[in-house]
Amino acid sequence: MSIFKFPFFKKKQTNKIEHEINHTINLPEHIAIIMDGNGRWAKKRGLPRFAGHKEGMDNVKKIVQVANKHHIKILTLYAFSTENWKRPKKEVDYLMQLPKEFIHIYLPDLIKENVQIKTIGAFDLLPDHTKRAIEHAIDKTKDNDGLILNIALNYGSRHEIVQAIQHIAEDVQNKKYEIDAIDESVLSKYLFTSELKDPDLLIRTSGEKRLSNFLLWQSAYTEFWFTDVYWPDFNEDVFEQALIDYQNRKRRFGGL
Ligand code: IPE
Ligand code: IPE
Ligand code: MG
């Protein structure tokens, strides 16, 4: 009997076919990632938490390259939540200087790769040095028309919705809108994500299965994908598994 008849061999062959990404069908245009597990990644190696954050920062660049390779249009990365200020000051300070470090190391490459940098979140409340670095990166990449790297920094969905309501109330007071004219599309325009389509796929690393105040409004019909892998270990293979799973989902948006 030839080994080609053994079922395990056949299965392996089928898997290989299943694991190829078909670029002509059903790829997500907007992927959002909750990059979680930096601290646990470090702890597992007996390293301080900041080492996990540093490794996680380097991984952002790698994953941007993979997203680019698969022609993803928007990659929204949750880098710091409105609740992360509760962490020890030393860790917060470290996290707040990471954008500067990321931009210092990787901006030239990102410019070459035609990446456009954007942010969502309560930008004004960031430290000045963080704001300056990000403004510089946004300015240097504003004419790029490739992948949008959208960094959620000091982002919280509830805060985003509250500030949208405040601005809408102001505009109603100033007679810009009648109350009856406020609908879903109007509210969407007041969110930080006003220029971006809703995410098609949301990935969370590290085994946690919650949104942690990320894109609550925007993810109404997003496909969710969870992995136990910690963010610094999230690599091309894992990313591609998520893309293949997404390609096999049936999105119905309430229809049949
Ligand atoms: C994600 O990793 C990065 C941020 C939230 C800033 P964590 O720092 O949350 O890592 P864990 O969840 O403690 O492992
Ligand atoms: C969510 O991770 C925020 C970011 C990844 C930036 P957290 O680690 O802060 O979330 P919780 O506290 O486990 O829900
Ligand atoms: Mg965490």
Coordinates of C-alpha atoms and ligand atoms in Angstrom, one line a residue:
M1 CA 0.0 0.0 0.0
S2 CA 1.4 3.3 -1.0
I3 CA 1.9 5.9 1.8
F4 CA -0.3 8.3 -0.2
K5 CA -3.3 6.2 0.9
F6 CA -2.7 6.9 4.6
P7 CA -5.4 9.2 5.9
F8 CA -2.9 11.4 7.9
F9 CA -1.0 12.2 4.7
K10 CA -4.2 13.2 2.9
K11 CA -5.2 15.4 5.8
K12 CA -1.9 17.2 5.8
Q13 CA -2.3 17.9 2.1
T14 CA -5.8 19.3 2.6
N15 CA -4.6 21.5 5.5
K16 CA -1.9 22.9 3.3
I17 CA -4.5 23.9 0.7
E18 CA -6.8 25.4 3.4
H19 CA -3.9 27.4 4.8
E20 CA -3.2 29.4 1.7
I21 CA -4.7 32.9 1.6
N22 CA -6.6 33.6 -1.5
H23 CA -6.1 37.3 -2.2
T24 CA -9.0 37.6 -4.5
I25 CA -11.7 36.7 -2.0
N26 CA -13.0 38.2 1.1
L27 CA -10.0 39.8 2.8
P28 CA -10.7 42.2 5.7
E29 CA -10.1 45.8 4.8
H30 CA -9.9 47.1 8.4
I31 CA -8.3 45.0 11.1
A32 CA -8.3 46.1 14.7
I33 CA -6.0 44.5 17.2
I34 CA -6.0 44.5 21.0
M35 CA -2.3 44.0 21.5
D36 CA -2.4 42.3 24.9
G37 CA 0.0 40.1 26.9
N38 CA 3.2 42.1 26.9
G39 CA 3.5 41.9 30.7
R40 CA 2.9 38.1 30.8
W41 CA 5.3 37.6 27.9
A42 CA 8.0 39.3 30.0
K43 CA 7.1 37.5 33.3
K44 CA 7.3 34.1 31.6
R45 CA 10.9 35.0 30.7
G46 CA 11.8 36.4 34.2
L47 CA 12.0 39.9 32.6
P48 CA 10.5 43.2 33.9
R49 CA 7.2 44.3 32.3
F50 CA 8.8 47.1 30.3
A51 CA 10.9 44.5 28.3
G52 CA 7.6 43.0 27.1
H53 CA 6.4 46.4 26.1
K54 CA 9.6 47.0 24.1
E55 CA 9.3 43.7 22.4
G56 CA 5.7 44.4 21.7
M57 CA 6.7 47.7 20.1
D58 CA 9.1 46.0 17.8
N59 CA 6.4 43.5 16.9
V60 CA 4.2 46.4 15.7
K61 CA 6.6 47.1 12.9
K62 CA 6.7 43.4 11.8
I63 CA 2.9 43.1 11.8
V64 CA 2.6 46.3 9.8
Q65 CA 4.7 44.6 7.2
V66 CA 2.5 41.5 7.1
A67 CA -0.6 43.6 6.9
N68 CA 0.9 45.5 4.0
K69 CA 1.8 42.3 2.3
H70 CA -1.8 41.2 2.4
H71 CA -3.1 44.5 1.1
I72 CA -5.0 45.3 4.3
K73 CA -6.2 49.0 4.1
I74 CA -6.5 49.9 7.8
L75 CA -4.7 48.5 10.8
T76 CA -6.0 49.9 14.1
L77 CA -3.8 49.0 17.1
Y78 CA -4.9 49.5 20.7
A79 CA -1.7 50.8 22.3
F80 CA -3.0 52.5 25.5
S81 CA -6.5 52.7 27.0
T82 CA -8.1 55.4 29.0
E83 CA -8.0 52.9 31.9
N84 CA -4.3 52.2 31.5
W85 CA -3.5 55.4 33.5
K86 CA -4.3 53.2 36.6
R87 CA -1.0 51.4 36.2
P88 CA 2.1 52.4 38.3
K89 CA 3.6 55.7 37.2
K90 CA 6.8 54.1 36.0
E91 CA 5.0 51.8 33.6
V92 CA 2.8 54.6 32.3
D93 CA 5.9 56.8 31.8
Y94 CA 7.6 54.1 29.9
L95 CA 4.5 53.4 27.7
M96 CA 4.2 57.2 27.0
Q97 CA 7.8 57.3 25.6
L98 CA 7.4 54.2 23.4
P99 CA 5.6 56.1 20.5
K100 CA 8.6 58.4 20.4
E101 CA 11.0 55.5 20.3
F102 CA 8.9 53.7 17.7
I103 CA 8.8 56.7 15.4
H104 CA 12.5 57.4 15.9
I105 CA 13.5 53.8 14.8
Y106 CA 10.8 53.0 12.3
L107 CA 9.5 56.2 10.7
P108 CA 12.0 56.2 7.7
D109 CA 10.9 52.6 6.8
L110 CA 7.2 53.4 7.3
I111 CA 7.6 56.4 4.9
K112 CA 9.2 54.1 2.3
E113 CA 6.5 51.5 2.8
N114 CA 3.8 54.2 2.0
V115 CA 2.2 53.8 5.4
Q116 CA 0.0 56.7 6.6
I117 CA 0.0 57.2 10.4
K118 CA -3.2 58.3 12.2
T119 CA -4.3 58.2 15.8
I120 CA -7.6 57.9 17.7
G121 CA -8.1 58.7 21.4
A122 CA -7.9 61.7 23.8
F123 CA -4.8 63.2 22.2
D124 CA -4.8 66.4 24.1
L125 CA -4.3 64.6 27.4
L126 CA -1.1 62.9 26.3
P127 CA 2.3 64.2 27.6
D128 CA 3.7 66.9 25.3
H129 CA 6.7 64.8 24.2
T130 CA 4.4 62.0 23.1
K131 CA 2.1 64.4 21.2
R132 CA 5.1 66.0 19.4
A133 CA 6.5 62.7 18.2
I134 CA 3.1 61.6 16.9
E135 CA 2.3 64.9 15.2
H136 CA 5.7 64.7 13.5
A137 CA 4.9 61.1 12.2
I138 CA 1.4 62.1 11.1
D139 CA 2.8 65.1 9.2
K140 CA 5.6 63.1 7.5
T141 CA 3.2 60.4 6.3
K142 CA 0.1 62.5 5.5
D143 CA 0.6 62.2 1.7
N144 CA 1.1 58.4 1.8
D145 CA -1.8 56.5 0.5
G146 CA -0.9 52.9 1.5
L147 CA -1.8 51.1 4.7
I148 CA -3.4 53.4 7.4
L149 CA -1.7 52.6 10.7
N150 CA -4.2 53.9 13.1
I151 CA -2.8 54.0 16.7
A152 CA -5.4 54.0 19.5
L153 CA -3.6 55.9 22.2
N154 CA -5.4 57.1 25.4
Y155 CA -8.4 55.6 23.7
G156 CA -11.6 54.5 25.4
S157 CA -14.8 53.9 23.6
R158 CA -17.0 55.3 26.3
H159 CA -15.0 58.5 26.4
E160 CA -15.2 58.7 22.6
I161 CA -19.0 58.3 22.7
V162 CA -19.4 60.9 25.5
Q163 CA -17.3 63.5 23.7
A164 CA -19.3 62.8 20.5
I165 CA -22.6 63.5 22.4
Q166 CA -21.2 66.7 23.9
H167 CA -20.2 68.0 20.4
I168 CA -23.6 67.0 19.0
A169 CA -25.4 68.7 21.8
E170 CA -23.3 71.9 21.1
D171 CA -24.2 71.7 17.4
V172 CA -27.9 71.2 18.2
Q173 CA -27.7 74.3 20.5
N174 CA -26.1 76.2 17.7
K175 CA -28.9 75.1 15.4
K176 CA -26.6 73.0 13.1
Y177 CA -28.9 70.0 13.6
E178 CA -32.5 69.4 14.5
I179 CA -32.7 66.7 17.2
D180 CA -34.7 64.5 14.8
A181 CA -31.8 64.6 12.3
I182 CA -29.4 62.8 14.7
D183 CA -29.1 59.3 13.4
E184 CA -26.4 56.6 13.4
S185 CA -24.5 58.1 10.6
V186 CA -24.4 61.5 12.4
L187 CA -23.1 60.0 15.6
S188 CA -20.5 58.1 13.6
K189 CA -19.2 61.4 12.2
Y190 CA -18.5 62.7 15.7
L191 CA -16.4 59.6 16.7
F192 CA -12.6 59.6 16.3
T193 CA -13.0 57.0 13.6
S194 CA -15.2 59.3 11.4
E195 CA -13.0 58.8 8.4
L196 CA -12.6 55.0 8.8
K197 CA -14.9 52.2 7.9
D198 CA -15.9 49.9 10.8
P199 CA -13.4 47.1 11.5
D200 CA -14.1 43.9 9.6
L201 CA -12.0 41.8 11.9
L202 CA -11.0 42.4 15.6
I203 CA -8.1 40.3 17.0
R204 CA -7.2 40.1 20.7
T205 CA -4.0 38.3 21.8
S206 CA -3.1 36.8 25.2
G207 CA -6.2 34.7 25.8
E208 CA -8.4 37.4 27.2
K209 CA -11.9 37.6 25.7
R210 CA -13.2 41.0 26.2
L211 CA -13.2 44.4 24.5
S212 CA -11.7 46.4 27.3
N213 CA -13.5 49.6 26.1
F214 CA -12.2 49.3 22.5
L215 CA -14.4 50.3 19.5
L216 CA -17.7 49.4 21.2
W217 CA -19.8 51.3 18.6
Q218 CA -17.7 50.4 15.6
S219 CA -17.6 46.7 16.3
A220 CA -21.3 46.1 16.2
Y221 CA -20.9 43.7 13.2
T222 CA -17.1 43.0 13.4
E223 CA -15.9 39.4 13.4
F224 CA -13.9 38.6 16.5
W225 CA -10.8 36.4 16.6
F226 CA -9.0 35.4 19.8
T227 CA -5.6 33.7 20.3
D228 CA -3.7 32.7 23.4
V229 CA -0.5 34.0 21.9
Y230 CA 1.0 37.0 23.7
W231 CA 1.4 40.1 21.6
P232 CA 5.2 40.0 21.3
D233 CA 4.9 36.4 19.9
F234 CA 2.0 37.3 17.5
N235 CA 3.7 36.6 14.1
E236 CA 2.9 36.2 10.4
D237 CA 1.7 32.6 10.9
V238 CA -0.8 33.5 13.6
F239 CA -1.9 36.6 11.7
E240 CA -2.5 34.4 8.6
Q241 CA -4.6 31.9 10.6
A242 CA -6.8 34.8 11.6
L243 CA -7.1 36.0 8.0
I244 CA -8.0 32.4 6.8
D245 CA -10.6 32.0 9.5
Y246 CA -12.1 35.4 8.6
Q247 CA -12.3 34.3 4.9
N248 CA -14.4 31.3 6.0
R249 CA -16.9 33.3 8.1
K250 CA -20.4 34.2 6.8
R251 CA -21.3 37.7 7.7
R252 CA -25.0 38.3 7.6
F253 CA -25.5 41.7 9.3
G254 CA -28.8 40.6 10.5
G255 CA -30.0 39.4 7.1
L256 CA -30.3 35.9 5.8
Ligands
IPE1 C1 -0.7 45.2 26.6 O1 0.0 44.3 27.4 C2 -0.1 46.5 26.5 C3 -0.9 47.6 27.2 C4 -2.0 47.4 27.8 C5 -0.3 48.9 27.3 P1 -0.2 44.3 29.0 O2 0.7 45.3 29.6 O3 -1.7 44.5 29.3 O4 0.2 42.9 29.3 P2 -0.5 41.9 30.4 O5 -1.9 41.8 30.0 O6 -0.3 42.4 31.7 O7 0.2 40.6 30.2
IPE2 C1 -6.4 46.5 26.8 O1 -5.5 45.7 27.5 C2 -5.6 47.8 26.4 C3 -4.5 47.6 25.4 C4 -4.1 46.5 24.9 C5 -3.9 48.8 25.1 P1 -5.6 45.7 29.1 O2 -4.5 44.8 29.5 O3 -5.4 47.1 29.6 O4 -7.0 45.2 29.4 P2 -7.6 44.5 30.7 O5 -7.3 45.4 31.9 O6 -7.0 43.1 30.8 O7 -9.1 44.4 30.4
MG3 MG -3.2 43.3 29.5

